[in-house]
Each structure stands twice: as structure tokens, then as C-alpha cells.
CSV table of C-alpha atoms in Angstrom, one decimal:
chain,number,residue,atom,x,y,z
A,161,TYR,CA,54.1,-76.3,-7.8
A,162,GLY,CA,54.0,-77.2,-11.5
A,163,SER,CA,55.0,-73.7,-12.7
A,164,GLY,CA,57.9,-73.5,-10.2
A,165,LYS,CA,56.5,-70.3,-8.8
A,166,CYS,CA,56.5,-69.7,-5.1
A,167,LYS,CA,53.0,-69.9,-3.5
A,168,SER,CA,53.8,-67.5,-0.7
A,169,ALA,CA,56.0,-64.4,-0.9
A,170,ASP,CA,58.8,-63.9,1.5
A,171,PRO,CA,57.8,-61.1,4.0
A,172,ALA,CA,61.4,-59.7,3.6
A,173,ASP,CA,60.8,-59.1,-0.1
A,174,PHE,CA,57.7,-57.2,0.6
A,175,MET,CA,59.4,-55.1,3.2
A,176,THR,CA,62.4,-54.4,1.0
A,177,CYS,CA,60.2,-53.2,-1.9
A,178,LYS,CA,58.1,-51.1,0.4
A,179,LEU,CA,61.1,-49.5,2.1
A,180,ARG,CA,62.8,-48.8,-1.3
A,181,ASP,CA,59.6,-47.1,-2.5
A,182,CYS,CA,59.4,-45.0,0.7
A,183,VAL,CA,63.0,-43.9,0.6
A,184,ILE,CA,62.7,-43.0,-3.1
A,185,SER,CA,59.4,-41.1,-2.5
A,186,ALA,CA,61.0,-39.2,0.4
A,187,SER,CA,63.9,-38.2,-1.7
A,188,LYS,CA,61.6,-36.7,-4.3
A,189,ILE,CA,59.5,-34.6,-1.9
A,190,ALA,CA,62.2,-33.7,0.6
A,191,PRO,CA,64.9,-31.9,-1.2
A,192,PRO,CA,67.2,-31.7,1.8
A,193,LEU,CA,67.7,-35.5,1.5
A,194,ALA,CA,71.0,-35.7,-0.3
A,195,ALA,CA,71.4,-38.2,-3.1
A,196,LYS,CA,74.4,-39.8,-1.2
A,197,VAL,CA,72.2,-40.4,1.8
A,198,ARG,CA,69.3,-41.8,-0.3
A,199,ASN,CA,71.8,-44.1,-2.1
A,200,ALA,CA,73.3,-45.3,1.2
A,201,ALA,CA,69.8,-46.1,2.6
A,202,LEU,CA,69.0,-48.0,-0.6
A,203,GLU,CA,72.3,-49.9,-0.5
A,204,ALA,CA,71.6,-51.0,3.0
A,205,LEU,CA,68.6,-52.9,1.7
A,206,LEU,CA,71.0,-55.1,-0.3
A,207,PHE,CA,72.2,-56.7,2.8
A,208,LYS,CA,70.2,-59.6,4.3
A,209,PRO,CA,71.0,-58.9,8.0
A,210,VAL,CA,69.6,-55.4,7.6
A,211,VAL,CA,66.5,-56.6,5.8
A,212,THR,CA,65.9,-59.4,8.3
A,213,PHE,CA,66.2,-57.0,11.2
A,214,LEU,CA,63.8,-54.5,9.6
A,215,THR,CA,61.3,-57.2,8.7
A,216,LYS,CA,61.2,-58.7,12.2
A,217,TYR,CA,61.1,-55.2,13.8
A,218,ALA,CA,58.3,-54.0,11.6
A,219,GLN,CA,56.2,-57.1,12.2
A,220,LYS,CA,56.8,-57.2,15.9
A,221,PHE,CA,56.0,-53.6,16.6
A,222,GLU,CA,53.6,-53.1,13.6
A,223,MET,CA,55.8,-50.4,12.4
A,224,PRO,CA,54.7,-48.7,9.1
A,225,ALA,CA,57.3,-48.6,6.3
A,226,ASP,CA,57.2,-44.8,6.2
A,227,VAL,CA,58.5,-44.6,9.7
A,228,VAL,CA,61.1,-47.3,9.1
A,229,ALA,CA,62.3,-45.5,5.9
A,230,ILE,CA,62.8,-42.2,7.8
A,231,CYS,CA,64.9,-44.0,10.5
A,232,LEU,CA,66.8,-45.8,7.7
A,233,THR,CA,67.7,-42.5,6.0
A,234,VAL,CA,68.8,-40.9,9.3
A,235,ALA,CA,71.0,-43.9,10.0
A,236,ALA,CA,72.4,-43.7,6.5
A,237,ALA,CA,73.3,-40.0,7.0
A,238,ARG,CA,75.0,-40.9,10.3
A,239,LYS,CA,77.0,-43.7,8.6
A,240,LEU,CA,78.2,-41.1,6.1
A,241,LYS,CA,79.0,-38.8,9.0
A,242,ARG,CA,76.6,-36.2,7.7
A,243,ASP,CA,74.3,-34.1,9.9
A,244,ASP,CA,71.4,-34.1,7.5
A,245,PRO,CA,68.1,-33.6,9.4
A,246,PRO,CA,65.1,-35.9,8.9
A,247,PRO,CA,62.6,-34.6,6.3
A,248,PRO,CA,60.6,-31.6,7.6
A,249,TRP,CA,57.4,-33.7,7.8
A,250,HIS,CA,58.9,-36.6,9.9
A,251,LYS,CA,57.1,-35.6,13.1
A,252,ASP,CA,53.8,-35.7,11.2
A,253,ILE,CA,54.5,-39.2,10.0
A,254,TYR,CA,55.3,-40.3,13.6
A,255,ARG,CA,52.2,-38.7,15.0
A,256,GLN,CA,49.9,-40.1,12.3
A,257,ASN,CA,51.2,-43.6,13.1
A,258,ASN,CA,51.2,-43.2,16.8
A,259,VAL,CA,55.0,-43.9,17.2
A,260,GLY,CA,56.8,-42.5,20.2
A,261,ARG,CA,60.1,-40.5,20.0
A,262,HIS,CA,61.8,-43.2,22.2
A,263,THR,CA,60.9,-45.9,19.6
A,264,ILE,CA,62.2,-43.8,16.8
A,265,THR,CA,65.5,-43.1,18.6
A,266,GLU,CA,65.9,-46.8,19.5
A,267,LEU,CA,65.3,-48.0,15.9
A,268,THR,CA,67.6,-45.3,14.4
A,269,ASP,CA,70.4,-46.1,16.9
A,270,GLU,CA,70.2,-49.8,16.1
A,271,LEU,CA,70.1,-49.2,12.4
A,272,THR,CA,73.1,-46.9,12.7
A,273,ARG,CA,75.1,-49.7,14.5
A,274,GLN,CA,74.1,-52.2,11.8
A,275,LEU,CA,74.9,-49.9,8.8
A,276,LYS,CA,78.4,-49.1,10.2
A,277,THR,CA,79.3,-52.8,10.0
A,278,LEU,CA,78.3,-53.1,6.3
A,279,PRO,CA,81.0,-53.0,3.6
A,280,GLU,CA,81.2,-49.9,1.4
A,281,VAL,CA,79.7,-50.2,-2.0
A,282,LYS,CA,82.2,-48.3,-4.3
A,283,ASP,CA,80.1,-48.0,-7.4
A,284,GLU,CA,77.3,-49.7,-9.4
A,285,GLY,CA,79.7,-52.3,-10.7
A,286,ASP,CA,80.1,-53.6,-7.1
A,287,LEU,CA,76.4,-54.2,-7.0
A,288,PHE,CA,76.0,-56.5,-10.0
């Protein structure tokens, strides 16, 4: 306590960093992922209600960050009214993590609803 540093990290911080890294990695290896979609997914991680939901969901269902990141990018594409498909390897990620299609659809639909309620971030100046 003497140094003023927190003794235990907030799980939301860990999830936010992990998701950010997964979204950025996906955008590097999946060229179809448009920069606007990537940025919309990353912007969603600035909003506490989205991060809180994702943290609770991931903990409750032991959902890996890779899977959540794919759902987040698909929801971001929907928010932008784009028809961008998930990365070509998305089914491999789901299969490796033993996640059913129904679970993916449910998570993506809920994220889409949440992202549609978020305010628009106009430019970088709005973030800082």
C-alpha cells in the first residue's frame, strides 16, 4: 500500500488489453478486415458498459479472447452497416476452442445491440 500501486489488477483491464491485441493481430493477418471496422471494434473497448459485459461474459462462459475479438469485429462491421465477413480462419478458432455456432451468434447479436447504442467517435481528438 505504501507505493500507492494496486495489489490486484482489475479483470476488465486484462480483458481490454487482450481484446485490443487480438483485434489488432486479426487486422494484420486478415486483410479483408477493413481499417474502419478494426477502429470501430477498438473504439468499443473505450466504453465501460461494453468492457464490463465482455469481461463478465468471458468469465462466465470461459470464452477465449480470440473468439470474443472475432465477434466484436463482426458486431463493429454491422454497426457500420458493412457486410464484411469474419476472417477466413474464424471457424478454425471456434472449433479449436470448442465454441458452438449458437454461442457465437448470441454473443455477436448482443454486441451489435450494445455497439449501436454507443456515441460516434468523430476523430482522435474526441478520444483524448
